[in-house]
Coordinates of N, CA and C in Angstrom, one line a residue:
X285 N -11.8 -5.6 -19.8 CA -12.9 -4.8 -21.4 C -11.9 -4.2 -22.7
X286 N -12.4 -4.1 -23.8 CA -11.9 -3.9 -24.6 C -12.4 -2.7 -25.4
X287 N -11.4 -1.0 -24.3 CA -12.3 0.4 -25.4 C -12.1 0.5 -25.9
X288 N -11.2 0.6 -27.4 CA -10.2 0.9 -28.0 C -10.0 2.4 -27.6
X289 N -9.8 2.4 -26.3 CA -9.3 4.5 -26.0 C -7.8 4.5 -26.2
X290 N -7.1 3.3 -26.0 CA -6.0 3.3 -25.9 C -4.9 2.4 -27.3
X291 N -5.6 1.8 -28.2 CA -5.5 1.4 -29.0 C -3.9 1.9 -30.1
X292 N -3.7 3.3 -29.7 CA -2.9 3.5 -30.2 C -0.9 3.3 -29.1
X293 N -1.3 3.2 -28.6 CA -0.2 2.5 -27.8 C -0.4 0.5 -28.0
X294 N -0.6 0.5 -28.4 CA -0.6 -1.0 -29.2 C -1.2 -2.2 -28.1
X295 N -0.6 -3.4 -27.2 CA 0.1 -3.5 -26.6 C 1.3 -2.6 -25.1
X296 N 0.7 -3.3 -23.9 CA 1.2 -1.8 -23.3 C 2.3 -3.6 -22.9
X297 N 3.6 -2.3 -22.9 CA 5.2 -3.3 -22.9 C 5.7 -2.4 -21.4
X298 N 5.6 -1.5 -20.3 CA 6.3 -0.9 -19.7 C 5.5 0.0 -19.1
X299 N 5.5 0.0 -18.1 CA 4.5 1.1 -16.9 C 5.2 1.7 -15.8
X300 N 5.1 3.2 -15.6 CA 6.3 3.4 -14.3 C 5.8 4.8 -14.0
X301 N 5.6 5.2 -12.3 CA 4.8 5.8 -12.6 C 6.4 6.8 -11.2
X302 N 5.5 8.6 -11.4 CA 6.7 8.9 -10.8 C 6.8 8.8 -9.5
X303 N 8.2 9.1 -9.1 CA 8.1 9.2 -7.7 C 7.2 10.2 -6.4
X304 N 6.8 11.0 -7.1 CA 6.1 12.1 -6.6 C 5.1 11.6 -6.7
X305 N 4.4 10.2 -6.7 CA 3.1 9.5 -7.4 C 1.4 10.3 -8.1
X306 N 2.4 11.4 -9.1 CA 1.3 12.4 -9.1 C 1.3 11.9 -10.7
X307 N 2.1 11.2 -10.9 CA 2.2 10.6 -12.8 C 2.0 9.3 -13.0
X308 N 1.3 8.5 -14.0 CA 1.9 7.7 -14.8 C 2.0 8.0 -15.7
X309 N 3.1 6.9 -16.3 CA 3.0 6.3 -18.2 C 3.4 5.0 -18.5
X310 N 2.8 5.0 -19.6 CA 2.2 3.9 -20.2 C 3.1 3.4 -21.5
X311 N 3.4 2.6 -22.2 CA 4.5 2.5 -23.2 C 4.4 1.1 -23.9
X312 N 3.9 1.5 -25.8 CA 3.4 -0.5 -26.2 C 4.6 0.1 -27.1
X313 N 3.8 -1.4 -28.2 CA 4.4 -1.9 -28.8 C 4.6 -1.4 -30.0
X314 N 3.5 0.0 -30.2 CA 3.7 0.9 -31.3 C 4.2 2.7 -31.4
X315 N 5.5 1.7 -29.9 CA 6.3 3.1 -30.4 C 5.7 4.4 -29.5
X316 N 4.6 4.2 -29.3 CA 4.1 5.9 -28.5 C 3.8 4.9 -27.0
X317 N 3.9 6.3 -26.3 CA 4.0 6.5 -24.9 C 2.8 7.5 -24.5
X318 N 2.2 7.2 -23.1 CA 0.6 8.3 -22.4 C 1.2 8.4 -21.4
X319 N 1.4 9.8 -21.2 CA 1.0 10.5 -19.7 C -0.2 10.6 -19.2
X320 N -0.6 10.3 -17.7 CA -0.9 10.7 -16.7 C -1.3 10.4 -15.9
X321 N -2.7 11.9 -15.1 CA -2.2 12.6 -14.0 C -2.7 11.7 -13.5
X322 N -2.5 11.8 -11.5 CA -3.3 10.8 -11.1 C -4.0 11.9 -9.9
X323 N -5.3 11.6 -9.7 CA -5.5 12.6 -8.9 C -5.8 11.8 -7.1
X324 N -5.8 12.6 -6.3 CA -5.6 11.4 -5.4 C -7.3 11.6 -4.9
X325 N -8.7 11.7 -6.1 CA -9.7 11.5 -5.4 C -9.5 9.8 -6.4
X326 N -8.9 9.0 -6.9 CA -8.8 7.9 -8.1 C -8.6 8.0 -9.3
X327 N -9.2 9.6 -9.6 CA -9.1 9.9 -11.2 C -8.1 9.7 -11.6
X328 N -8.3 9.3 -13.5 CA -6.6 9.4 -14.0 C -7.1 10.3 -15.2
X329 N -6.5 11.1 -15.7 CA -6.9 11.8 -16.6 C -5.6 12.0 -17.8
X330 N -5.6 12.1 -19.2 CA -5.0 11.9 -19.9 C -4.0 13.2 -20.0
X331 N -2.9 13.5 -19.8 CA -2.1 14.5 -19.8 C -0.5 14.8 -21.0
X332 N -0.8 13.7 -22.4 CA 0.2 13.7 -23.7 C 0.4 12.3 -23.7
X333 N 0.0 12.2 -25.2 CA 0.8 11.1 -26.1 C 1.4 11.8 -26.5
X334 N 2.8 10.8 -27.1 CA 4.0 10.9 -28.0 C 4.7 10.3 -28.4
X335 N 4.7 10.3 -29.6 CA 5.5 9.1 -31.0 C 6.6 9.2 -30.3
X336 N 7.7 8.6 -29.6 CA 9.0 8.8 -29.6 C 9.8 7.6 -30.4
X337 N 9.3 6.0 -30.5 CA 10.0 5.0 -31.4 C 8.9 4.8 -32.3
X338 N 10.7 3.8 -33.2 CA 9.9 3.4 -34.0 C 9.5 2.4 -33.9
X339 N 9.6 1.4 -33.1 CA 9.1 0.2 -32.8 C 8.9 0.3 -31.1
X340 N 8.7 -1.1 -30.7 CA 8.1 -1.8 -28.9 C 8.9 -0.8 -28.2
X341 N 8.3 -0.3 -27.1 CA 8.7 0.5 -25.9 C 9.3 -0.5 -24.5
X342 N 10.4 -0.7 -24.6 CA 10.8 -1.9 -23.2 C 11.0 -1.9 -22.2
X343 N 11.2 -0.5 -22.2 CA 11.4 0.2 -20.5 C 11.7 1.4 -20.6
X344 N 11.0 1.7 -18.7 CA 10.7 3.6 -18.7 C 11.7 3.6 -17.5
X345 N 12.2 4.5 -17.4 CA 12.7 5.0 -16.5 C 12.6 7.1 -16.5
X346 N 12.1 7.0 -14.6 CA 12.3 8.1 -14.2 C 13.1 9.0 -13.3
X347 N 13.4 10.1 -13.4 CA 13.7 10.9 -13.0 C 13.5 10.9 -11.2
X348 N 14.7 11.5 -10.2 CA 14.1 11.4 -9.0 C 12.9 12.8 -8.4
X349 N 13.3 13.5 -9.5 CA 12.9 14.6 -9.1 C 11.5 14.6 -9.7
X350 N 11.1 13.2 -10.7 CA 9.5 13.4 -11.2 C 9.3 14.5 -12.6
X351 N 10.7 14.7 -13.2 CA 10.9 15.1 -14.0 C 11.2 15.2 -15.1
X352 N 11.6 14.0 -15.9 CA 12.4 13.5 -16.7 C 12.1 11.7 -16.4
X353 N 12.5 11.5 -17.8 CA 11.6 10.2 -18.2 C 12.6 9.4 -19.2
X354 N 13.2 8.3 -19.3 CA 14.3 8.1 -20.4 C 13.3 6.6 -20.8
X355 N 13.3 6.6 -22.1 CA 13.2 5.2 -22.9 C 13.6 4.9 -23.2
X356 N 13.4 3.1 -23.5 CA 14.0 2.1 -25.0 C 13.5 1.5 -25.1
X357 N 14.0 0.8 -26.0 CA 12.9 0.2 -27.5 C 13.7 -0.2 -28.3
X358 N 12.7 -1.3 -28.5 CA 13.6 -2.2 -29.9 C 14.8 -1.4 -31.0
X359 N 13.9 -0.4 -31.6 CA 15.0 0.6 -32.3 C 16.0 1.2 -32.0
X360 N 16.2 0.8 -30.4 CA 17.5 1.7 -29.7 C 18.0 3.0 -30.1

């Protein structure tokens, strides 16, 4: 289903969950990534949108304490 709600990401190329299972990060080919809060009820709520790269984001990694995220992309 195409809702248009995530067009700013383009195609999603990376997804990561925090070790504490409270957040999910999606990153796309437009250089943006989005953070979502995950509730135990199954609801997903957008917590932030960031434009960090000039090209496709190809990798995401999250610190063991769920505080930091590291991303890599085609823009190096």
